[in-house]
Amino acid sequence: MQFVPFEEGIEVKGHAVKAVVDGFSHFAVLGSAYLLDEGIGTPTAQGLAHLELEGWYPQRSWLLCLQQIGKQVGDGLLMQIGMAIPRSVRLPESIRDIHSALKTVDVSYHLNHRKNGRPMLDLETGRMEEGIGHYGYEPVPRQRKIISLCETPYPCAFDHGVLTGMAQRYESSARVVHDETKPCRKWRGDRCTYVITW
């Protein structure tokens, strides 16, 4: 099972947290149960977790929620939740193609987190706070290929889903493969490497 490191004082925007419910699709009540078990959201009469989309939730609770989903349901669902992220969060309007999409994953990631009540990315100055790791972007010259090194506290399968959802949103034939020859956070490595081709 993947180790879940986290830093105190970090919160995640409600838009991102909602991806758990979206990832469970027709079984939204089950997804909601995982959130509610970690104190995220408030229960509705229908058993769903009511989330304030513009609100903020402790990253630690969300990481524990994802860890339980991975342990009890598996990586397939964590990947689905990750794929729901690009549909759930606000993305920069400058995205036009797969390159600009994958280049801005790290920007969007930091915009949807805050530390000690302050955004982890200041759009005016471009200053990015450390504490949640990064999604890398390394295009391979003269090939339809991008390498992404992920050093986040999120589960490997979740990040695989985030990159897949983002890449396929702008290039339907995109394929994301976890490079099994490199270290993996699932086995206590400090990063995972994903190869995106189309």
JSON list of C-alpha atoms in Angstrom, two decimals:
[
{"chain": "A", "resi": 1, "resn": "MET", "atom": "CA", "xyz": [0.00, 0.00, 0.00]},
{"chain": "A", "resi": 2, "resn": "GLN", "atom": "CA", "xyz": [1.23, 3.47, -0.87]},
{"chain": "A", "resi": 3, "resn": "PHE", "atom": "CA", "xyz": [2.54, 5.59, 1.99]},
{"chain": "A", "resi": 4, "resn": "VAL", "atom": "CA", "xyz": [0.57, 8.83, 2.32]},
{"chain": "A", "resi": 5, "resn": "PRO", "atom": "CA", "xyz": [2.84, 11.73, 3.29]},
{"chain": "A", "resi": 6, "resn": "PHE", "atom": "CA", "xyz": [1.23, 15.08, 3.92]},
{"chain": "A", "resi": 7, "resn": "GLU", "atom": "CA", "xyz": [2.04, 18.45, 5.35]},
{"chain": "A", "resi": 8, "resn": "GLU", "atom": "CA", "xyz": [-0.15, 20.08, 8.02]},
{"chain": "A", "resi": 9, "resn": "GLY", "atom": "CA", "xyz": [-2.08, 23.23, 7.13]},
{"chain": "A", "resi": 10, "resn": "ILE", "atom": "CA", "xyz": [-2.79, 22.26, 3.52]},
{"chain": "A", "resi": 11, "resn": "GLU", "atom": "CA", "xyz": [-6.34, 22.27, 2.18]},
{"chain": "A", "resi": 12, "resn": "VAL", "atom": "CA", "xyz": [-7.96, 21.21, -1.08]},
{"chain": "A", "resi": 13, "resn": "LYS", "atom": "CA", "xyz": [-10.69, 23.11, -2.92]},
{"chain": "A", "resi": 14, "resn": "GLY", "atom": "CA", "xyz": [-14.17, 21.56, -2.93]},
{"chain": "A", "resi": 15, "resn": "HIS", "atom": "CA", "xyz": [-14.20, 21.33, -6.74]},
{"chain": "A", "resi": 16, "resn": "ALA", "atom": "CA", "xyz": [-11.33, 18.83, -6.57]},
{"chain": "A", "resi": 17, "resn": "VAL", "atom": "CA", "xyz": [-12.77, 16.87, -3.64]},
{"chain": "A", "resi": 18, "resn": "LYS", "atom": "CA", "xyz": [-16.03, 16.43, -5.60]},
{"chain": "A", "resi": 19, "resn": "ALA", "atom": "CA", "xyz": [-14.09, 14.19, -8.03]},
{"chain": "A", "resi": 20, "resn": "VAL", "atom": "CA", "xyz": [-14.56, 11.34, -5.51]},
{"chain": "A", "resi": 21, "resn": "VAL", "atom": "CA", "xyz": [-18.33, 11.49, -5.99]},
{"chain": "A", "resi": 22, "resn": "ASP", "atom": "CA", "xyz": [-17.93, 11.93, -9.77]},
{"chain": "A", "resi": 23, "resn": "GLY", "atom": "CA", "xyz": [-15.50, 9.02, -9.98]},
{"chain": "A", "resi": 24, "resn": "PHE", "atom": "CA", "xyz": [-18.00, 6.68, -8.33]},
{"chain": "A", "resi": 25, "resn": "SER", "atom": "CA", "xyz": [-20.51, 7.70, -11.04]},
{"chain": "A", "resi": 26, "resn": "HIS", "atom": "CA", "xyz": [-23.78, 5.78, -10.46]},
{"chain": "A", "resi": 27, "resn": "PHE", "atom": "CA", "xyz": [-22.56, 4.77, -7.00]},
{"chain": "A", "resi": 28, "resn": "ALA", "atom": "CA", "xyz": [-22.21, 8.36, -5.74]},
{"chain": "A", "resi": 29, "resn": "VAL", "atom": "CA", "xyz": [-23.66, 7.39, -2.34]},
{"chain": "A", "resi": 30, "resn": "LEU", "atom": "CA", "xyz": [-20.77, 4.98, -1.81]},
{"chain": "A", "resi": 31, "resn": "GLY", "atom": "CA", "xyz": [-18.24, 7.65, -2.82]},
{"chain": "A", "resi": 32, "resn": "SER", "atom": "CA", "xyz": [-19.97, 10.06, -0.47]},
{"chain": "A", "resi": 33, "resn": "ALA", "atom": "CA", "xyz": [-19.67, 7.54, 2.37]},
{"chain": "A", "resi": 34, "resn": "TYR", "atom": "CA", "xyz": [-15.88, 7.54, 2.03]},
{"chain": "A", "resi": 35, "resn": "LEU", "atom": "CA", "xyz": [-15.82, 11.36, 2.18]},
{"chain": "A", "resi": 36, "resn": "LEU", "atom": "CA", "xyz": [-18.20, 11.51, 5.14]},
{"chain": "A", "resi": 37, "resn": "ASP", "atom": "CA", "xyz": [-16.16, 8.87, 7.01]},
{"chain": "A", "resi": 38, "resn": "GLU", "atom": "CA", "xyz": [-13.20, 11.27, 6.90]},
{"chain": "A", "resi": 39, "resn": "GLY", "atom": "CA", "xyz": [-15.32, 14.25, 8.00]},
{"chain": "A", "resi": 40, "resn": "ILE", "atom": "CA", "xyz": [-15.55, 15.79, 4.52]},
{"chain": "A", "resi": 41, "resn": "GLY", "atom": "CA", "xyz": [-18.89, 17.40, 3.69]},
{"chain": "A", "resi": 42, "resn": "THR", "atom": "CA", "xyz": [-22.23, 17.08, 5.41]},
{"chain": "A", "resi": 43, "resn": "PRO", "atom": "CA", "xyz": [-24.73, 14.28, 4.74]},
{"chain": "A", "resi": 44, "resn": "THR", "atom": "CA", "xyz": [-27.88, 15.01, 2.73]},
{"chain": "A", "resi": 45, "resn": "ALA", "atom": "CA", "xyz": [-31.19, 13.18, 3.13]},
{"chain": "A", "resi": 46, "resn": "GLN", "atom": "CA", "xyz": [-30.21, 11.09, 0.07]},
{"chain": "A", "resi": 47, "resn": "GLY", "atom": "CA", "xyz": [-26.96, 9.96, 1.71]},
{"chain": "A", "resi": 48, "resn": "LEU", "atom": "CA", "xyz": [-24.75, 12.13, -0.47]},
{"chain": "A", "resi": 49, "resn": "ALA", "atom": "CA", "xyz": [-21.93, 14.30, 0.84]},
{"chain": "A", "resi": 50, "resn": "HIS", "atom": "CA", "xyz": [-22.87, 17.95, 0.40]},
{"chain": "A", "resi": 51, "resn": "LEU", "atom": "CA", "xyz": [-19.69, 19.82, -0.52]},
{"chain": "A", "resi": 52, "resn": "GLU", "atom": "CA", "xyz": [-19.06, 23.54, -0.73]},
{"chain": "A", "resi": 53, "resn": "LEU", "atom": "CA", "xyz": [-17.39, 23.66, -4.15]},
{"chain": "A", "resi": 54, "resn": "GLU", "atom": "CA", "xyz": [-15.69, 26.98, -3.36]},
{"chain": "A", "resi": 55, "resn": "GLY", "atom": "CA", "xyz": [-14.89, 25.76, 0.16]},
{"chain": "A", "resi": 56, "resn": "TRP", "atom": "CA", "xyz": [-11.69, 24.19, 1.44]},
{"chain": "A", "resi": 57, "resn": "TYR", "atom": "CA", "xyz": [-11.16, 20.77, 3.02]},
{"chain": "A", "resi": 58, "resn": "PRO", "atom": "CA", "xyz": [-8.14, 19.33, 4.89]},
{"chain": "A", "resi": 59, "resn": "GLN", "atom": "CA", "xyz": [-5.78, 17.58, 2.48]},
{"chain": "A", "resi": 60, "resn": "ARG", "atom": "CA", "xyz": [-4.99, 15.01, 5.16]},
{"chain": "A", "resi": 61, "resn": "SER", "atom": "CA", "xyz": [-8.66, 13.92, 5.27]},
{"chain": "A", "resi": 62, "resn": "TRP", "atom": "CA", "xyz": [-8.85, 13.68, 1.48]},
{"chain": "A", "resi": 63, "resn": "LEU", "atom": "CA", "xyz": [-5.63, 11.66, 1.31]},
{"chain": "A", "resi": 64, "resn": "LEU", "atom": "CA", "xyz": [-6.98, 9.26, 3.94]},
{"chain": "A", "resi": 65, "resn": "CYS", "atom": "CA", "xyz": [-10.23, 8.99, 1.97]},
{"chain": "A", "resi": 66, "resn": "LEU", "atom": "CA", "xyz": [-8.32, 8.11, -1.22]},
{"chain": "A", "resi": 67, "resn": "GLN", "atom": "CA", "xyz": [-6.15, 5.65, 0.69]},
{"chain": "A", "resi": 68, "resn": "GLN", "atom": "CA", "xyz": [-9.25, 3.83, 1.99]},
{"chain": "A", "resi": 69, "resn": "ILE", "atom": "CA", "xyz": [-10.79, 3.72, -1.49]},
{"chain": "A", "resi": 70, "resn": "GLY", "atom": "CA", "xyz": [-7.57, 2.25, -2.89]},
{"chain": "A", "resi": 71, "resn": "LYS", "atom": "CA", "xyz": [-7.36, -0.32, -0.11]},
{"chain": "A", "resi": 72, "resn": "GLN", "atom": "CA", "xyz": [-11.02, -1.40, -0.23]},
{"chain": "A", "resi": 73, "resn": "VAL", "atom": "CA", "xyz": [-12.03, -0.89, -3.87]},
{"chain": "A", "resi": 74, "resn": "GLY", "atom": "CA", "xyz": [-8.76, -0.75, -5.80]},
{"chain": "A", "resi": 75, "resn": "ASP", "atom": "CA", "xyz": [-6.62, 1.25, -8.17]},
{"chain": "A", "resi": 76, "resn": "GLY", "atom": "CA", "xyz": [-9.19, 1.18, -10.98]},
{"chain": "A", "resi": 77, "resn": "LEU", "atom": "CA", "xyz": [-11.51, 3.43, -9.03]},
{"chain": "A", "resi": 78, "resn": "LEU", "atom": "CA", "xyz": [-8.67, 5.71, -7.91]},
{"chain": "A", "resi": 79, "resn": "MET", "atom": "CA", "xyz": [-7.84, 6.16, -11.60]},
{"chain": "A", "resi": 80, "resn": "GLN", "atom": "CA", "xyz": [-11.49, 7.00, -12.38]},
{"chain": "A", "resi": 81, "resn": "ILE", "atom": "CA", "xyz": [-11.48, 9.62, -9.60]},
{"chain": "A", "resi": 82, "resn": "GLY", "atom": "CA", "xyz": [-8.27, 11.09, -11.01]},
{"chain": "A", "resi": 83, "resn": "MET", "atom": "CA", "xyz": [-9.81, 11.20, -14.50]},
{"chain": "A", "resi": 84, "resn": "ALA", "atom": "CA", "xyz": [-12.73, 13.19, -13.06]},
{"chain": "A", "resi": 85, "resn": "ILE", "atom": "CA", "xyz": [-10.38, 15.95, -11.80]},
{"chain": "A", "resi": 86, "resn": "PRO", "atom": "CA", "xyz": [-10.04, 17.80, -15.15]},
{"chain": "A", "resi": 87, "resn": "ARG", "atom": "CA", "xyz": [-13.85, 17.90, -15.37]},
{"chain": "A", "resi": 88, "resn": "SER", "atom": "CA", "xyz": [-14.23, 19.07, -11.77]},
{"chain": "A", "resi": 89, "resn": "VAL", "atom": "CA", "xyz": [-11.67, 21.84, -11.30]},
{"chain": "A", "resi": 90, "resn": "ARG", "atom": "CA", "xyz": [-11.23, 25.18, -13.01]},
{"chain": "A", "resi": 91, "resn": "LEU", "atom": "CA", "xyz": [-8.57, 25.12, -15.68]},
{"chain": "A", "resi": 92, "resn": "PRO", "atom": "CA", "xyz": [-6.67, 28.04, -17.20]},
{"chain": "A", "resi": 93, "resn": "GLU", "atom": "CA", "xyz": [-8.32, 29.46, -20.32]},
{"chain": "A", "resi": 94, "resn": "SER", "atom": "CA", "xyz": [-4.97, 29.42, -22.12]},
{"chain": "A", "resi": 95, "resn": "ILE", "atom": "CA", "xyz": [-5.13, 25.64, -22.65]},
{"chain": "A", "resi": 96, "resn": "ARG", "atom": "CA", "xyz": [-5.39, 24.89, -26.37]},
{"chain": "A", "resi": 97, "resn": "ASP", "atom": "CA", "xyz": [-3.75, 21.49, -26.93]},
{"chain": "A", "resi": 98, "resn": "ILE", "atom": "CA", "xyz": [-2.24, 18.50, -25.16]},
{"chain": "A", "resi": 99, "resn": "HIS", "atom": "CA", "xyz": [1.08, 20.29, -24.59]},
{"chain": "A", "resi": 100, "resn": "SER", "atom": "CA", "xyz": [-0.45, 23.35, -22.94]},
{"chain": "A", "resi": 101, "resn": "ALA", "atom": "CA", "xyz": [-2.81, 21.05, -21.01]},
{"chain": "A", "resi": 102, "resn": "LEU", "atom": "CA", "xyz": [-0.06, 18.91, -19.49]},
{"chain": "A", "resi": 103, "resn": "LYS", "atom": "CA", "xyz": [2.21, 21.89, -18.97]},
{"chain": "A", "resi": 104, "resn": "THR", "atom": "CA", "xyz": [-0.48, 23.56, -16.83]},
{"chain": "A", "resi": 105, "resn": "VAL", "atom": "CA", "xyz": [-1.42, 20.51, -14.71]},
{"chain": "A", "resi": 106, "resn": "ASP", "atom": "CA", "xyz": [1.02, 21.69, -12.03]},
{"chain": "A", "resi": 107, "resn": "VAL", "atom": "CA", "xyz": [-0.42, 25.22, -12.18]},
{"chain": "A", "resi": 108, "resn": "SER", "atom": "CA", "xyz": [-4.00, 23.95, -11.78]},
{"chain": "A", "resi": 109, "resn": "TYR", "atom": "CA", "xyz": [-2.85, 21.60, -9.02]},
{"chain": "A", "resi": 110, "resn": "HIS", "atom": "CA", "xyz": [-1.40, 24.47, -6.99]},
{"chain": "A", "resi": 111, "resn": "LEU", "atom": "CA", "xyz": [-4.40, 26.73, -7.67]},
{"chain": "A", "resi": 112, "resn": "ASN", "atom": "CA", "xyz": [-6.66, 24.10, -6.08]},
{"chain": "A", "resi": 113, "resn": "HIS", "atom": "CA", "xyz": [-4.61, 23.85, -2.87]},
{"chain": "A", "resi": 114, "resn": "ARG", "atom": "CA", "xyz": [-3.85, 26.36, -0.16]},
{"chain": "A", "resi": 115, "resn": "LYS", "atom": "CA", "xyz": [-1.44, 26.37, 2.76]},
{"chain": "A", "resi": 116, "resn": "ASN", "atom": "CA", "xyz": [-2.24, 28.04, 6.08]},
{"chain": "A", "resi": 117, "resn": "GLY", "atom": "CA", "xyz": [-5.17, 29.83, 4.42]},
{"chain": "A", "resi": 118, "resn": "ARG", "atom": "CA", "xyz": [-3.15, 31.22, 1.48]},
{"chain": "A", "resi": 119, "resn": "PRO", "atom": "CA", "xyz": [-3.30, 30.02, -2.16]},
{"chain": "A", "resi": 120, "resn": "MET", "atom": "CA", "xyz": [-0.30, 27.90, -3.12]},
{"chain": "A", "resi": 121, "resn": "LEU", "atom": "CA", "xyz": [0.05, 29.85, -6.36]},
{"chain": "A", "resi": 122, "resn": "ASP", "atom": "CA", "xyz": [-0.07, 33.62, -6.61]},
{"chain": "A", "resi": 123, "resn": "LEU", "atom": "CA", "xyz": [-1.22, 34.37, -10.17]},
{"chain": "A", "resi": 124, "resn": "GLU", "atom": "CA", "xyz": [-0.03, 37.97, -9.98]},
{"chain": "A", "resi": 125, "resn": "THR", "atom": "CA", "xyz": [3.57, 37.18, -9.03]},
{"chain": "A", "resi": 126, "resn": "GLY", "atom": "CA", "xyz": [3.76, 33.59, -10.31]},
{"chain": "A", "resi": 127, "resn": "ARG", "atom": "CA", "xyz": [5.14, 32.54, -6.90]},
{"chain": "A", "resi": 128, "resn": "MET", "atom": "CA", "xyz": [4.41, 28.90, -6.10]},
{"chain": "A", "resi": 129, "resn": "GLU", "atom": "CA", "xyz": [4.42, 27.60, -2.50]},
{"chain": "A", "resi": 130, "resn": "GLU", "atom": "CA", "xyz": [6.10, 24.27, -1.84]},
{"chain": "A", "resi": 131, "resn": "GLY", "atom": "CA", "xyz": [4.55, 21.48, 0.23]},
{"chain": "A", "resi": 132, "resn": "ILE", "atom": "CA", "xyz": [2.44, 19.38, -2.17]},
{"chain": "A", "resi": 133, "resn": "GLY", "atom": "CA", "xyz": [5.00, 18.27, -4.75]},
{"chain": "A", "resi": 134, "resn": "HIS", "atom": "CA", "xyz": [4.70, 18.74, -8.50]},
{"chain": "A", "resi": 135, "resn": "TYR", "atom": "CA", "xyz": [3.45, 17.30, -11.79]},
{"chain": "A", "resi": 136, "resn": "GLY", "atom": "CA", "xyz": [6.32, 17.46, -14.26]},
{"chain": "A", "resi": 137, "resn": "TYR", "atom": "CA", "xyz": [6.19, 18.26, -17.97]},
{"chain": "A", "resi": 138, "resn": "GLU", "atom": "CA", "xyz": [9.01, 17.21, -20.28]},
{"chain": "A", "resi": 139, "resn": "PRO", "atom": "CA", "xyz": [8.21, 17.05, -24.00]},
{"chain": "A", "resi": 140, "resn": "VAL", "atom": "CA", "xyz": [10.33, 14.64, -26.04]},
{"chain": "A", "resi": 141, "resn": "PRO", "atom": "CA", "xyz": [11.75, 16.48, -29.08]},
{"chain": "A", "resi": 142, "resn": "ARG", "atom": "CA", "xyz": [10.38, 15.44, -32.50]},
{"chain": "A", "resi": 143, "resn": "GLN", "atom": "CA", "xyz": [8.02, 12.87, -30.94]},
{"chain": "A", "resi": 144, "resn": "ARG", "atom": "CA", "xyz": [4.41, 12.88, -29.90]},
{"chain": "A", "resi": 145, "resn": "LYS", "atom": "CA", "xyz": [5.50, 12.07, -26.37]},
{"chain": "A", "resi": 146, "resn": "ILE", "atom": "CA", "xyz": [5.62, 13.81, -22.99]},
{"chain": "A", "resi": 147, "resn": "ILE", "atom": "CA", "xyz": [7.23, 12.53, -19.79]},
{"chain": "A", "resi": 148, "resn": "SER", "atom": "CA", "xyz": [5.65, 13.53, -16.48]},
{"chain": "A", "resi": 149, "resn": "LEU", "atom": "CA", "xyz": [7.45, 12.96, -13.19]},
{"chain": "A", "resi": 150, "resn": "CYS", "atom": "CA", "xyz": [4.90, 13.12, -10.37]},
{"chain": "A", "resi": 151, "resn": "GLU", "atom": "CA", "xyz": [6.08, 13.88, -6.87]},
{"chain": "A", "resi": 152, "resn": "THR", "atom": "CA", "xyz": [2.76, 14.39, -5.11]},
{"chain": "A", "resi": 153, "resn": "PRO", "atom": "CA", "xyz": [1.35, 12.80, -1.95]},
{"chain": "A", "resi": 154, "resn": "TYR", "atom": "CA", "xyz": [-1.56, 11.39, -3.98]},
{"chain": "A", "resi": 155, "resn": "PRO", "atom": "CA", "xyz": [-1.86, 7.71, -4.92]},
{"chain": "A", "resi": 156, "resn": "CYS", "atom": "CA", "xyz": [-0.08, 6.59, -8.07]},
{"chain": "A", "resi": 157, "resn": "ALA", "atom": "CA", "xyz": [-3.33, 5.43, -9.75]},
{"chain": "A", "resi": 158, "resn": "PHE", "atom": "CA", "xyz": [-5.01, 8.76, -8.95]},
{"chain": "A", "resi": 159, "resn": "ASP", "atom": "CA", "xyz": [-2.19, 10.73, -10.64]},
{"chain": "A", "resi": 160, "resn": "HIS", "atom": "CA", "xyz": [-2.31, 8.30, -13.58]},
{"chain": "A", "resi": 161, "resn": "GLY", "atom": "CA", "xyz": [-6.00, 9.19, -13.91]},
{"chain": "A", "resi": 162, "resn": "VAL", "atom": "CA", "xyz": [-5.40, 12.96, -13.65]},
{"chain": "A", "resi": 163, "resn": "LEU", "atom": "CA", "xyz": [-2.86, 12.84, -16.48]},
{"chain": "A", "resi": 164, "resn": "THR", "atom": "CA", "xyz": [-5.04, 10.52, -18.59]},
{"chain": "A", "resi": 165, "resn": "GLY", "atom": "CA", "xyz": [-8.13, 12.69, -18.15]},
{"chain": "A", "resi": 166, "resn": "MET", "atom": "CA", "xyz": [-6.22, 15.85, -18.99]},
{"chain": "A", "resi": 167, "resn": "ALA", "atom": "CA", "xyz": [-4.40, 14.38, -22.00]},
{"chain": "A", "resi": 168, "resn": "GLN", "atom": "CA", "xyz": [-7.54, 12.78, -23.49]},
{"chain": "A", "resi": 169, "resn": "ARG", "atom": "CA", "xyz": [-9.53, 15.96, -23.05]},
{"chain": "A", "resi": 170, "resn": "TYR", "atom": "CA", "xyz": [-7.28, 17.60, -25.65]},
{"chain": "A", "resi": 171, "resn": "GLU", "atom": "CA", "xyz": [-6.11, 14.56, -27.66]},
{"chain": "A", "resi": 172, "resn": "SER", "atom": "CA", "xyz": [-8.62, 11.69, -27.71]},
{"chain": "A", "resi": 173, "resn": "SER", "atom": "CA", "xyz": [-6.01, 9.13, -28.82]},
{"chain": "A", "resi": 174, "resn": "ALA", "atom": "CA", "xyz": [-3.67, 9.94, -25.90]},
{"chain": "A", "resi": 175, "resn": "ARG", "atom": "CA", "xyz": [-2.37, 7.03, -23.86]},
{"chain": "A", "resi": 176, "resn": "VAL", "atom": "CA", "xyz": [-0.69, 7.34, -20.47]},
{"chain": "A", "resi": 177, "resn": "VAL", "atom": "CA", "xyz": [1.57, 4.53, -19.27]},
{"chain": "A", "resi": 178, "resn": "HIS", "atom": "CA", "xyz": [3.25, 4.21, -15.88]},
{"chain": "A", "resi": 179, "resn": "ASP", "atom": "CA", "xyz": [6.96, 3.56, -16.48]},
{"chain": "A", "resi": 180, "resn": "GLU", "atom": "CA", "xyz": [7.49, 0.35, -14.53]},
{"chain": "A", "resi": 181, "resn": "THR", "atom": "CA", "xyz": [11.29, 0.57, -14.92]},
{"chain": "A", "resi": 182, "resn": "LYS", "atom": "CA", "xyz": [11.38, 3.64, -12.66]},
{"chain": "A", "resi": 183, "resn": "PRO", "atom": "CA", "xyz": [10.69, 4.04, -8.92]},
{"chain": "A", "resi": 184, "resn": "CYS", "atom": "CA", "xyz": [7.03, 4.14, -7.84]},
{"chain": "A", "resi": 185, "resn": "ARG", "atom": "CA", "xyz": [5.40, 5.78, -4.84]},
{"chain": "A", "resi": 186, "resn": "LYS", "atom": "CA", "xyz": [3.29, 2.66, -4.42]},
{"chain": "A", "resi": 187, "resn": "TRP", "atom": "CA", "xyz": [6.49, 0.87, -3.41]},
{"chain": "A", "resi": 188, "resn": "ARG", "atom": "CA", "xyz": [7.79, 3.77, -1.29]},
{"chain": "A", "resi": 189, "resn": "GLY", "atom": "CA", "xyz": [9.59, 5.55, -4.11]},
{"chain": "A", "resi": 190, "resn": "ASP", "atom": "CA", "xyz": [9.55, 9.35, -4.00]},
{"chain": "A", "resi": 191, "resn": "ARG", "atom": "CA", "xyz": [8.00, 9.78, -7.47]},
{"chain": "A", "resi": 192, "resn": "CYS", "atom": "CA", "xyz": [6.33, 8.03, -10.38]},
{"chain": "A", "resi": 193, "resn": "THR", "atom": "CA", "xyz": [7.08, 8.47, -14.07]},
{"chain": "A", "resi": 194, "resn": "TYR", "atom": "CA", "xyz": [4.33, 8.52, -16.68]},
{"chain": "A", "resi": 195, "resn": "VAL", "atom": "CA", "xyz": [4.80, 8.43, -20.44]},
{"chain": "A", "resi": 196, "resn": "ILE", "atom": "CA", "xyz": [2.10, 10.18, -22.48]},
{"chain": "A", "resi": 197, "resn": "THR", "atom": "CA", "xyz": [1.89, 9.38, -26.22]},
{"chain": "A", "resi": 198, "resn": "TRP", "atom": "CA", "xyz": [-0.68, 10.10, -28.92]}
]
